[in-house]
Coordinates of C-alpha atoms and ligand atoms in Angstrom, one line a residue:
X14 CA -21.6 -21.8 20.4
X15 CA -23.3 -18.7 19.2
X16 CA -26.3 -18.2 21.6
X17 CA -29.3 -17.0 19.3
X18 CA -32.9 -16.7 20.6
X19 CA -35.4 -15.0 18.5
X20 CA -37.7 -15.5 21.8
X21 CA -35.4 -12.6 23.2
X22 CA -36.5 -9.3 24.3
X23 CA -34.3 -6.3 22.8
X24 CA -32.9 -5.4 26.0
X25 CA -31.3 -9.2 26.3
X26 CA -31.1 -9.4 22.6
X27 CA -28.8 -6.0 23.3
X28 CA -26.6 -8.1 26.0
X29 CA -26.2 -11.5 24.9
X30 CA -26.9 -11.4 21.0
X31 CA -24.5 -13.4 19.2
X32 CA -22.2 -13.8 21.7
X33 CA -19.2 -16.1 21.6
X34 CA -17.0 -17.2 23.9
X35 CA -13.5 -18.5 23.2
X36 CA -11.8 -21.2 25.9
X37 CA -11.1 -18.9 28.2
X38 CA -15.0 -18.0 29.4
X39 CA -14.4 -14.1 29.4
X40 CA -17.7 -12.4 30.2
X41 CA -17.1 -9.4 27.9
X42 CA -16.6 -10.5 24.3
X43 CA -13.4 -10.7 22.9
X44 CA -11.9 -8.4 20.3
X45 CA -10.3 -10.6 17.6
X46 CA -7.4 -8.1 15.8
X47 CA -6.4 -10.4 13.1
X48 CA -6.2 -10.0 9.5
X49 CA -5.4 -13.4 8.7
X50 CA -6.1 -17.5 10.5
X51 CA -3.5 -20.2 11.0
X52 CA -4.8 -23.8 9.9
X53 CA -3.7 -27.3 11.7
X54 CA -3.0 -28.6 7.7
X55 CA -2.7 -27.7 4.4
X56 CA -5.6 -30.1 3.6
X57 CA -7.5 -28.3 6.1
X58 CA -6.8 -24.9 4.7
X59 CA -7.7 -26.1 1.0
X60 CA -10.9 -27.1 2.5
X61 CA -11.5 -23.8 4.1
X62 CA -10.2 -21.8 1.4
X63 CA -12.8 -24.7 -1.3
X64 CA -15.8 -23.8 1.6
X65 CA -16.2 -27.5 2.3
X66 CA -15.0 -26.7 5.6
X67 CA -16.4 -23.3 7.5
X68 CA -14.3 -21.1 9.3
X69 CA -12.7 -17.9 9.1
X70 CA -10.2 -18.0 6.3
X71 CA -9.2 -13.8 6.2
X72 CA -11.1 -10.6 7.7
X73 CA -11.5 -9.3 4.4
X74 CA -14.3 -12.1 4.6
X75 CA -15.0 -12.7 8.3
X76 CA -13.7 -12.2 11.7
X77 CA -15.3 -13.3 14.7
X78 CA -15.8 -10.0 16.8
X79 CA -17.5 -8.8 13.4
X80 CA -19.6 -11.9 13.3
X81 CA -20.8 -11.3 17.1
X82 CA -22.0 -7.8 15.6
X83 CA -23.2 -9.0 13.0
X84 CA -25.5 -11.9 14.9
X85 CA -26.2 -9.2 17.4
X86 CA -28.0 -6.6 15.0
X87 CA -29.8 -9.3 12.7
X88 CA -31.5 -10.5 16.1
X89 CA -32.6 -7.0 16.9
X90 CA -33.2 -6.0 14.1
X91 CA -35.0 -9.3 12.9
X92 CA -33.3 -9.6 10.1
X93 CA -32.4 -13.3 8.4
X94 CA -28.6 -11.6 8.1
X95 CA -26.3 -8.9 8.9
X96 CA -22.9 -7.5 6.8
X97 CA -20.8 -5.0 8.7
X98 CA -19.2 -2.5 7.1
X99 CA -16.4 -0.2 7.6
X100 CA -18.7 3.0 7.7
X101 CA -22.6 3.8 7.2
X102 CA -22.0 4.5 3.9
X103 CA -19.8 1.8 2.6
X104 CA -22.8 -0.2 3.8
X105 CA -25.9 2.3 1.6
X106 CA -23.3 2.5 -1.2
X107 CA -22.6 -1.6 -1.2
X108 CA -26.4 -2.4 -1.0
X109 CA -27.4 0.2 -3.9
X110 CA -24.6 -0.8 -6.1
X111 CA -24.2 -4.5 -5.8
X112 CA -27.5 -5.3 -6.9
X113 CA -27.8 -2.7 -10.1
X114 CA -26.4 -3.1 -13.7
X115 CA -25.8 -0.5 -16.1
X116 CA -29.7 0.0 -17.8
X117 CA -31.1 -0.5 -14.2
X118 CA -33.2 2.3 -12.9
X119 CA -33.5 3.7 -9.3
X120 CA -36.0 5.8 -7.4
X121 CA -35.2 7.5 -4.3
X122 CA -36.9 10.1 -2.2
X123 CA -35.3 13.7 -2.7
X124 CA -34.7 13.9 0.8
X125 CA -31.5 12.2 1.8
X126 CA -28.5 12.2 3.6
X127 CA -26.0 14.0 1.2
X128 CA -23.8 11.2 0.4
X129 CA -26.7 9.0 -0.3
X130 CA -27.9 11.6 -3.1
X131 CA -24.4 12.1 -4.4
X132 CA -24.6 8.4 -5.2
X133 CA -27.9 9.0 -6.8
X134 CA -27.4 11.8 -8.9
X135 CA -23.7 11.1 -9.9
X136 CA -22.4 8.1 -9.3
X137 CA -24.8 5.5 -10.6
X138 CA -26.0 7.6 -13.7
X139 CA -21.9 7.4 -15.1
X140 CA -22.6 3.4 -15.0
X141 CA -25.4 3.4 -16.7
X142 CA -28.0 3.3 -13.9
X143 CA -31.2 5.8 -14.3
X144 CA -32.4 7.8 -11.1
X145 CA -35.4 9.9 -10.3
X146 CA -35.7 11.8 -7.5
X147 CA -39.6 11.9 -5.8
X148 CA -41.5 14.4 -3.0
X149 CA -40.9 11.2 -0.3
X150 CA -44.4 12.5 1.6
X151 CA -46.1 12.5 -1.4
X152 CA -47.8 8.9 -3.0
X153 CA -48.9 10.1 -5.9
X154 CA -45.6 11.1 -6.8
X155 CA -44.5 7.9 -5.6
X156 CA -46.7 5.9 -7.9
X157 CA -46.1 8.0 -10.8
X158 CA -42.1 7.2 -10.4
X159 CA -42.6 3.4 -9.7
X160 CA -45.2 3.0 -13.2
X161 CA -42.5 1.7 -14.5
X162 CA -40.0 -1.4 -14.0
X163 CA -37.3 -0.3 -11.0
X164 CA -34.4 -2.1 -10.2
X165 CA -34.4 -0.7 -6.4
X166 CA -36.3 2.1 -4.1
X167 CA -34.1 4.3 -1.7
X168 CA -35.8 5.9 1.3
X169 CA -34.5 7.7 4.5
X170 CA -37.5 8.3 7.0
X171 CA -37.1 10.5 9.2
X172 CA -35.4 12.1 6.8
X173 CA -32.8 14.8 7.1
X174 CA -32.8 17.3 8.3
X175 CA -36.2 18.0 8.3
X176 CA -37.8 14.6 9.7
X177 CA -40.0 14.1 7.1
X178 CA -42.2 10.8 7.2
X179 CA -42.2 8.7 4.1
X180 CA -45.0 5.8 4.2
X181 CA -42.8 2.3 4.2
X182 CA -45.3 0.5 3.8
X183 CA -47.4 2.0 1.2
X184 CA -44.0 2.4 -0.7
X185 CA -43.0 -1.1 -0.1
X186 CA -46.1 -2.5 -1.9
X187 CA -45.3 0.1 -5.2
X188 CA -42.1 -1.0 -5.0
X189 CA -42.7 -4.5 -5.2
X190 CA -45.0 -4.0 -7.8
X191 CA -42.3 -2.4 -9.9
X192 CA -39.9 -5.4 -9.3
X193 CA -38.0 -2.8 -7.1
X194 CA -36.2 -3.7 -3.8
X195 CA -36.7 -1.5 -1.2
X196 CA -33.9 0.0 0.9
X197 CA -34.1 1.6 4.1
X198 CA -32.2 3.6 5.3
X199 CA -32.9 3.5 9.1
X200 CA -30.3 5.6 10.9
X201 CA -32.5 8.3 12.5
X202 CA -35.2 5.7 13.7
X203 CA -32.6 3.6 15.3
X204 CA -33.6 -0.2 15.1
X205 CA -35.0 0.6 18.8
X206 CA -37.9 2.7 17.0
X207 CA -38.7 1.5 14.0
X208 CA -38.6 -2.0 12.0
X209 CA -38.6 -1.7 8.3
X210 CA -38.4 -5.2 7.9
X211 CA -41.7 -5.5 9.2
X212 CA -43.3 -2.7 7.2
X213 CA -42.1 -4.3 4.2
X214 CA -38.8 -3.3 2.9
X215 CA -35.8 -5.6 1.8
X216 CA -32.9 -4.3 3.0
X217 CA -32.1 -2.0 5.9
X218 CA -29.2 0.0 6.4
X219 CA -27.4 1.8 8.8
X220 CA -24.8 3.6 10.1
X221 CA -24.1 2.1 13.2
X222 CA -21.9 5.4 13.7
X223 CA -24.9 7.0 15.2
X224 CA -27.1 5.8 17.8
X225 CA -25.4 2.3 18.0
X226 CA -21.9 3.2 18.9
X227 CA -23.2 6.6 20.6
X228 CA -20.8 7.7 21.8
X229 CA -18.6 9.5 18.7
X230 CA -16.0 6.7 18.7
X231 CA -15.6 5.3 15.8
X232 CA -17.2 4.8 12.4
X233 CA -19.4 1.4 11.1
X234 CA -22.0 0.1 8.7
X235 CA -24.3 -2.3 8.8
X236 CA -26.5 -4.1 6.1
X237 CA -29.4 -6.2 6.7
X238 CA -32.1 -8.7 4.9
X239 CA -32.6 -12.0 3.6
X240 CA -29.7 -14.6 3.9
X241 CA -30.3 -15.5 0.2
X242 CA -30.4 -12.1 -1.3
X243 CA -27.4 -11.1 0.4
X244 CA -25.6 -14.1 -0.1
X245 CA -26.2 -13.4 -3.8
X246 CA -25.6 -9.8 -4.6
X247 CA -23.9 -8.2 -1.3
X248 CA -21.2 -10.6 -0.2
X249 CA -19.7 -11.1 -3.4
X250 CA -19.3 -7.1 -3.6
X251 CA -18.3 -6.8 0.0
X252 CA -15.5 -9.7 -0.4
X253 CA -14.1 -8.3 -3.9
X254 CA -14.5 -4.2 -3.5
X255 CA -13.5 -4.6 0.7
X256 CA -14.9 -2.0 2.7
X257 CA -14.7 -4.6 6.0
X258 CA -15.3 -3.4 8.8
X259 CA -12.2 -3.1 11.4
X260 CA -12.5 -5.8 14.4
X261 CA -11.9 -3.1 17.2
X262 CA -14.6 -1.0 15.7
X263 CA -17.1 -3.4 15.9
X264 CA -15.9 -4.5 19.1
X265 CA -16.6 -0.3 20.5
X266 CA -19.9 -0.9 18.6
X267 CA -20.9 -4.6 20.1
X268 CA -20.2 -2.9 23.4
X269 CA -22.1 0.0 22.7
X270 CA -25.5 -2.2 22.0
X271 CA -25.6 -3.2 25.1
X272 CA -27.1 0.0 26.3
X273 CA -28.4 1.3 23.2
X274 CA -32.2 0.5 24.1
X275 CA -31.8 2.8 27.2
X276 CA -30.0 5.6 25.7
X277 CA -32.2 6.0 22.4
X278 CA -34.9 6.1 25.0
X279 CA -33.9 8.3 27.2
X280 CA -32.7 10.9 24.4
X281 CA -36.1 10.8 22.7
X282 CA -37.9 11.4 26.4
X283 CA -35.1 14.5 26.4
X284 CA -35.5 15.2 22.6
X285 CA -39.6 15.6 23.3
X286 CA -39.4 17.7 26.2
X287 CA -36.8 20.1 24.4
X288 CA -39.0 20.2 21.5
X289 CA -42.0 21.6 23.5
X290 CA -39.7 23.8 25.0
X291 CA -38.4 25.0 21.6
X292 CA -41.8 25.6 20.3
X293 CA -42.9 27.8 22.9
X294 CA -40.1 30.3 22.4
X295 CA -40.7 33.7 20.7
X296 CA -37.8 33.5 18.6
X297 CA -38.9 30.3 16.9
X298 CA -41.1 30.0 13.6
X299 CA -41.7 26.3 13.5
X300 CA -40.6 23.0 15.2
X301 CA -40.2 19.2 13.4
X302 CA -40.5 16.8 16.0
X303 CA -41.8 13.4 14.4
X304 CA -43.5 13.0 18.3
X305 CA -45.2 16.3 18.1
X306 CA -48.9 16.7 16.4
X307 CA -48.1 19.4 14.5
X308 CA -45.8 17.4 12.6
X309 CA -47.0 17.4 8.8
X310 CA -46.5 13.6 9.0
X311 CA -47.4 13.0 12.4
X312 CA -50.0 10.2 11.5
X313 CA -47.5 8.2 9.2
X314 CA -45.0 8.8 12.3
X315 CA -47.2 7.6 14.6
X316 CA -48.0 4.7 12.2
X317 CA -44.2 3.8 12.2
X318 CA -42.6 4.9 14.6
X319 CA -42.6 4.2 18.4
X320 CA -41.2 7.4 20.2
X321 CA -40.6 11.0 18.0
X322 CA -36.6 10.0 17.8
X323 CA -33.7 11.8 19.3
X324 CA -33.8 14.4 16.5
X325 CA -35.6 17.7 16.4
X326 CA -35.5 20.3 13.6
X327 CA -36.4 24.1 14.2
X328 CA -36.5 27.4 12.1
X329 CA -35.7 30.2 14.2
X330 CA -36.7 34.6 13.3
X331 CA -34.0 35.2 10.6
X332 CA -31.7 33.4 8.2
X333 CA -28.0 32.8 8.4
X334 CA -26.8 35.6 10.6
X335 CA -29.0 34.7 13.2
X336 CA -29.3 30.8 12.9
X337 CA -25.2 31.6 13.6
X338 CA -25.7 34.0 16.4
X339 CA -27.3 31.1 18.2
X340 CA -25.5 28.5 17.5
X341 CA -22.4 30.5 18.7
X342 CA -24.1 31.3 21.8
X343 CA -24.9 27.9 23.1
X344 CA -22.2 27.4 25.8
X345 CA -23.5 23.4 26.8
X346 CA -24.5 21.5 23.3
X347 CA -21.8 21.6 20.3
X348 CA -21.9 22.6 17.0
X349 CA -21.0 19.3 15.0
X350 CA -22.9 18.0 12.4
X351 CA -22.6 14.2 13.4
X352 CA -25.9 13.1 15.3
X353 CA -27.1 10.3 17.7
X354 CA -24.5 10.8 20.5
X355 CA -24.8 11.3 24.4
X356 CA -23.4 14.8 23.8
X357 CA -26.4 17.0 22.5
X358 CA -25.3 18.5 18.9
X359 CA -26.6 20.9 16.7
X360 CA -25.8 21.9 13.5
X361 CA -26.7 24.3 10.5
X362 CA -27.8 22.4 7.5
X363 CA -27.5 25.0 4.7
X364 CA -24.4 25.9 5.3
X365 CA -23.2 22.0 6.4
X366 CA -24.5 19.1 5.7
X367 CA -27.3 19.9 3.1
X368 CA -24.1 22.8 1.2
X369 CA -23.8 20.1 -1.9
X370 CA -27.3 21.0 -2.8
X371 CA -28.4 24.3 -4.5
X372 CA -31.0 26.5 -3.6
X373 CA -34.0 24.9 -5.5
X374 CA -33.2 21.8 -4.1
X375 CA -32.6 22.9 -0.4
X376 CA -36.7 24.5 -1.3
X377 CA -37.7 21.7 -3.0
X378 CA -37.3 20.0 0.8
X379 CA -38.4 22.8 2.2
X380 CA -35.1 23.5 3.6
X381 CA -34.1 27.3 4.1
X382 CA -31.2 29.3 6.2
X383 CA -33.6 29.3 9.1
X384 CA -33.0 25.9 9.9
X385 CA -31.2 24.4 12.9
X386 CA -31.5 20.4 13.5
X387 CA -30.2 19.6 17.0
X388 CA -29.7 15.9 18.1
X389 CA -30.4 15.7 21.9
X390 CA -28.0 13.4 24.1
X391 CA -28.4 12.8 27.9
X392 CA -27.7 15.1 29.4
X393 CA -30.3 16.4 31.7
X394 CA -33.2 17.5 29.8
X395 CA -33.2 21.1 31.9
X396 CA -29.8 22.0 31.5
X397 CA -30.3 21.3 27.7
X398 CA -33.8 23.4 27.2
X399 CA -31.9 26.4 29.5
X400 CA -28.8 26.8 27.0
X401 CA -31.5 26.6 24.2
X402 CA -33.4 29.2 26.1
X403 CA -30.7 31.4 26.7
X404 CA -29.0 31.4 22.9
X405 CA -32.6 31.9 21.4
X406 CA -32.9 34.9 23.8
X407 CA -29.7 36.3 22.0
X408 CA -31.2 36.8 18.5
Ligands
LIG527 C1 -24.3 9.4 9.1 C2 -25.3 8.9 8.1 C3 -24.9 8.1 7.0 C4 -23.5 7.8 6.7 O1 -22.9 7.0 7.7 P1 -21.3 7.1 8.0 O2 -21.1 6.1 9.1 O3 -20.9 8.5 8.3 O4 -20.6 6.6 6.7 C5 -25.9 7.7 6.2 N1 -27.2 8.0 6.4 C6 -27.6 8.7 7.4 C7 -29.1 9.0 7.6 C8 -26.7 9.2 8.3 O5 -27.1 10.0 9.4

C-alpha cells in the first residue's frame, strides 16, 4: 500500500512519501515500537524467517515506521534505496566499512567531520585498509591520489567548518576510473540543495540529526544508492553489526520531513542575509558563505548547489580570547556545536569540534582560532544579525 510517485514534487514527496497506513486510516503515520512480529503459523514464520515469504520478521531487520522513512528519503532524495540508521555516523561508518577489506585503499578529502576522519586515519588503517588524505578544492591533488586502484572516495562538501566546495562531479569521474565508489556525505547541503546522486556519486549519506529532524530531538542516519549495491555490501553489515535505527526516532524524523523543504529554505534566505551582515562588520576578517561571491569556491557552489546553505563561517579580529568574548556575549543564538536546527547555533571549532586535530592540520584546512561557524535557524533574520551585531561590537 506504500504510495510511491517519482512524478512527485519534494514538497509532496515531503508529505506523503512512503506512507502506509494500517486498518485504522490514521492520517499521521503510525509509530510502530516493536522489537519483534507475531506470525498466524509456524509454517508462516519459517517462510518469513527462509524470505520466501516478505514481511517484517525483527527490527534489527525492518520495522515499518523505519521503512516509511526509509521510502520517504530514497524518493527525495532519488535514490533506488534507503537504510536508516541509529545515528549519522553509524550510517558514514556502515557504508565505508562494509564495502572495504583489509588491502583495500581509501581516499578522502582532509576536510571532514571529525568522526569521519577518526575513521580514516585510525580505524580503517588497524584493519588493513590504506587512507590518504587530499586538498578536497584541489583536482590535481585529487588525480594524483586516485592514479591508483581505490576501493572507495570519501567527500563532505560543504565541508566543515569552513564550507569548502569539492567538485562531485569532476571527482566522481576519477573515482570511477580508479574502481572507487564514491561517498557523499551530504549533511550540510541537505537533500533540499544538493543531489549527489545526480552529480555522480554512489552512495549518499547523512545524518538526518541535522536539517531533517531539525529540531535537536533525536539522533538518525541514513544511507542511500543502488538497491543492488546495498543489498550486497550494507544490509548484511547493518543486520549482523546492528546499529538500527529506533522506530520513535524515525517516527520524530518522518514527521520532521514534512516541513523540511520550507525550513532549509527559509534558514538559508536567513543564513544569506546574516552573512552580508557579518561581512560588513569592522570586527570581521573574512566571511564563508557558499552563496556569497567571494567564496573561494563560489563557481563549483554555484555549479552544485541551489541556495548558499544554512551555514556560515567567519573569522573575527583576534584568536581565542576574542572569538570567546563573542560567543559569550551573544544573548539570542547558543553556543552548541550541533547544527541545522530552528535555534541559530554557533560554535568555536578549534577548541570543539575540529580539538582532535593538531595544529598543522587545523592550517592545512585553513582553519585557525579566529574561526566562528554559526548555523542560522528561523528565527527572524533581524533579531539574529542584531545579537551578532552587538557581540561583535564587544571585541
Ligand atoms: C553531525 C554530522 C555527522 C554525524 O552525525 P550524527 O548523527 O551526530 O552521528 C556526520 N557528518 C556531518 C557533516 C555532520 O554534521
Amino acid at each position: 500500500m506504500t504510495k510511491r510517485s517519482d512524478d512527485w514534487a519534494p514538497a509532496t514527496k515531503l508529505v506523503r512519501g512512503g506512507t502506509m497506513r494500517s486498518g485504522f486510516g490514521e492520517t499521521s503515520e503510525a509509530m510502530f515500537l516493536t522489537s519483534g512480529y507475531a506470525y498466524d503459523s509456524a509454517e508462516q514464520a519459517a517462510a518469513r524467517m527462509s524470505g520466501d515469504e516478505e514481511g517484517y520478521v525483527y527490527s534489527r531487520y525492518g520495522n515499518p515506521t523505519n521503512q516509511m522513512l526509509a521510502e520517504r528519503l530514497a524518493l527525495l532524495e532519488g535514490a533506488e534505496t534507503c537504510r536508516i540508521t541509529a545515528s549519522g555516523m553509524g550510517a558514514i561508518s556502515s557504508a565505508m566499512i562494509a564495502p572495504c577489506s583489509a588491502g583495500d585503499r581509501v581516499v578522502a578529502a582532509s576536510a571532514l567531520f571529525g568522526s569521519c576522519r577518526h575513521i580514516c586515519s585510525t580505524i580503517l588503517p588497524r584493519y588493513g585498509v590504506e587512507t590518504e588524505f587530499v586538498n578536497g578544492t584541489d583536482l590535481e591533488d585529487w588525480k594524483r591520489a586516485l592514479s591508483k586502484p581505490t576501493r572507495l572516495v570519501l567527500i563532505e562538501s560543504p565541508s566543515n567548518p569552513l564550507l569548502e566546495a569539492v567538485d562531485i562531479e569532476a571527482v566522481a569521474e576519477l573515482a570511477h576510473a580508479a574502481g572507487a565508489l564514491l561517498v557523499i556525505d551530504n549533511v550540510f547541503a541537505s537533500p533540499i540543495l544538493q543531489k549527489p546522486l545526480e552529480l555522480g556519486a554512489d552512495l549518499v549519506v547523512y545524518s538526518a540529526t541535522k536539517h531533517m529532524d531539525g529540531q535537536g530531538r533525536v539522533l538518525l542516519g541514513a544511507i542511500l544508492g543502488q538497491s543492488e549495491f546495498i543489498e550486497e555490501h550494507i544490509d548484511p553489515w547493518l543486520r549482523h553489526t546492528g546499529p538500527a535505527a529506533s522506530p520513535f526516532n524515525a517516527w520524530v524524523v518522518l514527521k520532521g520531513l514534512e516541513t523540511l523543504e520550507l525550513r532549509v529554505n527559509q534558514a538559508s534566505a536567513n543564513a544569506a542575509q546574516i552573512a552580508d551582515t557579518i561581512a560588513a562588520h569592522p570586527n570581521v576578517q573574512a566571511v564563508r558563505y557558499p552563496g556569497r561571491e567571494d567564496h573561494p569556491n563560489f563557481a563549483v557552489h554555484q555549479k552544485q548547489m541551489k541556495s548558499g546553505g544554512t551555514l556560515v563561517a567567519f573569522s573575527i579580529k583576534g584568536a581565542r580570547a576574542e572569538a570567546f568574548k563573542m560567543l559569550n556575549a551573544l544573548n539570542l543564538i547558543d553556543i552548541s556545536n550541533n547544527l541545522g536546527d530552528t535555534k541559530s547555533l554557533a560554535c568555536h571549532p578549534c577548541s570543539t569540534t575540529h580539538r582532535a586535530l593538531t595544529e598543522e592540520e587545523q592550517a592545512e584546512m585553513g582553519l585557525d582560532e579566529s574561526w566562528i561557524r554559526l548555523s542560522v535557524g528561523l528565527e527572524d533574520a533581524e533579531d539574529l544579525s542584531r545579537d551578532l551585531v552587538q557581540a561583535l561590537n564587544a571585541l
